[in-house]
Amino acid sequence: KSPSCSSPRAADPTRGILSGVPPPARGKSSSRMVLWVFGYGSLIWNPGFDFDEKILGFIKGYKRTFNLACIDHRGTPQHPARTCTLESEDEAICWGIAYCVKGGLEKEREAMQYLERRECEYDQKISVDFYKDGNSLEPAVTDVLV
């Protein structure tokens, strides 16, 4: 049985900064992939990629701020627009949506290509634990891409 979107992924000691597409979810079958993506800004109301499930919740250790100067989506070099970004802060939480993309490597690749174009100003990609309201001790999903 392959993993579903609502199944938590096993903890992975290699989690951290990602240089590309995260590894597939653990399970008996590697023919189906599961990718989780965390949306904390405009991805909340306009994800722009094909997903199979979404969950409302939060990540720990980050806060949402509007201090990224942007000229590629909006704004000008003389008047850059402020866009949403995350800053590390130990006691912070950031609410958003975790989107699940499953159905194989091609669907996951399409989502990642779209996100690479859309989120071109990020400094890094990381994987984090994602929590649902009511249980801040045990992650609902691990290895969510931010």
Coordinates of C-alpha atoms in Angstrom, one line a residue:
K1 CA 0.0 0.0 0.0
S2 CA 1.5 3.4 -1.0
P3 CA 1.4 6.3 1.4
S4 CA -1.5 8.7 1.3
C5 CA -1.5 12.4 1.8
S6 CA -3.0 12.2 5.2
S7 CA -0.4 9.7 6.4
P8 CA 2.5 11.3 8.4
R9 CA 5.9 10.7 6.9
A10 CA 8.6 9.0 8.8
A11 CA 11.3 11.1 10.4
D12 CA 14.4 11.4 8.3
P13 CA 17.8 12.2 9.8
T14 CA 18.9 13.8 6.5
R15 CA 16.2 16.5 6.8
G16 CA 17.3 20.1 6.5
I17 CA 18.2 22.4 3.7
L18 CA 17.2 20.9 0.4
S19 CA 18.9 21.4 -2.9
G20 CA 16.1 20.0 -5.0
V21 CA 13.0 17.8 -4.8
P22 CA 12.6 16.1 -1.4
P23 CA 12.9 12.4 -1.2
P24 CA 9.8 10.3 -1.7
A25 CA 7.6 9.4 1.3
R26 CA 8.5 6.1 3.0
G27 CA 6.3 3.2 2.2
K28 CA 6.2 -0.2 0.6
S29 CA 5.9 1.2 -2.9
S30 CA 8.1 3.8 -4.4
S31 CA 6.1 4.1 -7.5
R32 CA 3.9 6.8 -5.9
M33 CA 5.5 10.0 -4.5
V34 CA 4.2 12.3 -1.8
L35 CA 5.3 15.9 -1.6
W36 CA 4.1 18.3 1.0
V37 CA 4.5 22.0 0.5
F38 CA 3.8 24.7 3.2
G39 CA 2.0 27.9 2.0
Y40 CA 2.2 30.9 4.4
G41 CA 1.6 33.8 2.1
S42 CA -0.2 34.0 -1.3
L43 CA 0.1 30.2 -1.6
I44 CA -2.7 30.0 0.9
W45 CA -5.3 31.5 -1.4
N46 CA -3.6 30.9 -4.7
P47 CA -1.4 27.8 -4.7
G48 CA -1.2 27.6 -8.6
F49 CA -0.2 24.0 -8.7
D50 CA -2.2 20.7 -8.8
F51 CA -2.6 19.3 -5.3
D52 CA -4.6 16.4 -3.8
E53 CA -5.2 17.5 -0.2
K54 CA -4.7 20.6 2.0
I55 CA -4.5 20.9 5.7
L56 CA -4.8 24.0 7.9
G57 CA -2.1 24.2 10.6
F58 CA 1.2 25.7 11.5
I59 CA 5.0 25.3 11.7
K60 CA 7.2 26.2 14.6
G61 CA 10.3 28.4 14.8
Y62 CA 9.3 30.8 12.1
K63 CA 7.4 34.0 11.9
R64 CA 5.7 35.6 8.8
T65 CA 7.0 39.1 7.9
F66 CA 6.5 41.5 5.0
N67 CA 10.1 42.7 4.6
L68 CA 11.2 41.1 1.3
A69 CA 11.6 43.8 -1.5
C70 CA 10.2 42.4 -4.7
I71 CA 10.4 43.8 -8.2
D72 CA 9.8 40.7 -10.3
H73 CA 6.1 40.1 -9.5
R74 CA 5.2 43.6 -8.4
G75 CA 6.9 46.9 -7.6
T76 CA 9.7 48.7 -9.5
P77 CA 13.4 49.1 -8.8
Q78 CA 12.7 52.6 -7.5
H79 CA 9.7 51.3 -5.4
P80 CA 10.0 47.6 -4.6
A81 CA 6.9 46.0 -3.2
R82 CA 7.0 44.3 0.2
T83 CA 6.2 40.6 0.0
C84 CA 5.8 37.9 2.6
T85 CA 8.7 35.9 3.9
L86 CA 9.7 33.8 6.9
E87 CA 12.2 34.7 9.5
S88 CA 13.6 32.2 12.1
E89 CA 12.4 32.9 15.7
D90 CA 12.6 30.2 18.4
E91 CA 9.2 30.6 20.0
A92 CA 7.3 31.7 17.0
I93 CA 4.6 29.8 15.0
C94 CA 3.4 30.5 11.5
W95 CA -0.1 29.4 10.4
G96 CA -0.7 28.4 6.8
I97 CA -1.7 25.5 4.6
A98 CA 0.1 22.2 3.9
Y99 CA -0.6 21.0 0.4
C100 CA -0.1 17.4 -0.6
V101 CA 1.0 16.4 -4.1
K102 CA 0.9 12.7 -4.8
G103 CA 0.6 10.6 -7.9
G104 CA 4.1 10.2 -9.1
L105 CA 7.3 11.8 -10.0
E106 CA 6.0 13.8 -13.0
K107 CA 3.2 15.5 -10.9
E108 CA 5.7 16.3 -8.2
R109 CA 8.2 17.7 -10.7
E110 CA 5.5 19.9 -12.3
A111 CA 4.6 21.4 -8.9
M112 CA 8.3 22.0 -8.1
Q113 CA 9.0 23.6 -11.4
Y114 CA 6.0 25.9 -10.9
L115 CA 7.1 26.8 -7.4
E116 CA 10.7 27.4 -8.5
R117 CA 9.4 30.1 -11.0
R118 CA 7.0 31.6 -8.6
E119 CA 9.2 31.7 -5.5
C120 CA 12.3 32.7 -7.2
E121 CA 13.5 35.0 -4.4
Y122 CA 13.9 32.5 -1.7
D123 CA 17.2 32.1 0.1
Q124 CA 16.8 28.4 0.9
K125 CA 14.4 25.5 0.9
I126 CA 14.0 23.6 4.1
S127 CA 11.8 20.8 5.4
V128 CA 10.0 21.2 8.7
D129 CA 7.4 19.6 10.8
F130 CA 3.8 20.7 10.4
Y131 CA 1.2 20.7 13.2
K132 CA -2.6 20.9 13.3
D133 CA -4.6 22.9 15.8
G134 CA -5.1 21.0 19.0
N135 CA -1.8 19.0 18.9
S136 CA 1.3 21.1 19.1
L137 CA 3.5 18.3 20.4
E138 CA 3.2 15.6 17.6
P139 CA 3.6 16.7 14.0
A140 CA 0.7 15.9 11.7
V141 CA 3.2 15.7 8.8
T142 CA 7.0 15.7 8.7
D143 CA 9.3 16.9 6.0
V144 CA 7.0 19.7 4.7
L145 CA 8.8 21.8 2.1
V146 CA 9.1 25.5 2.9

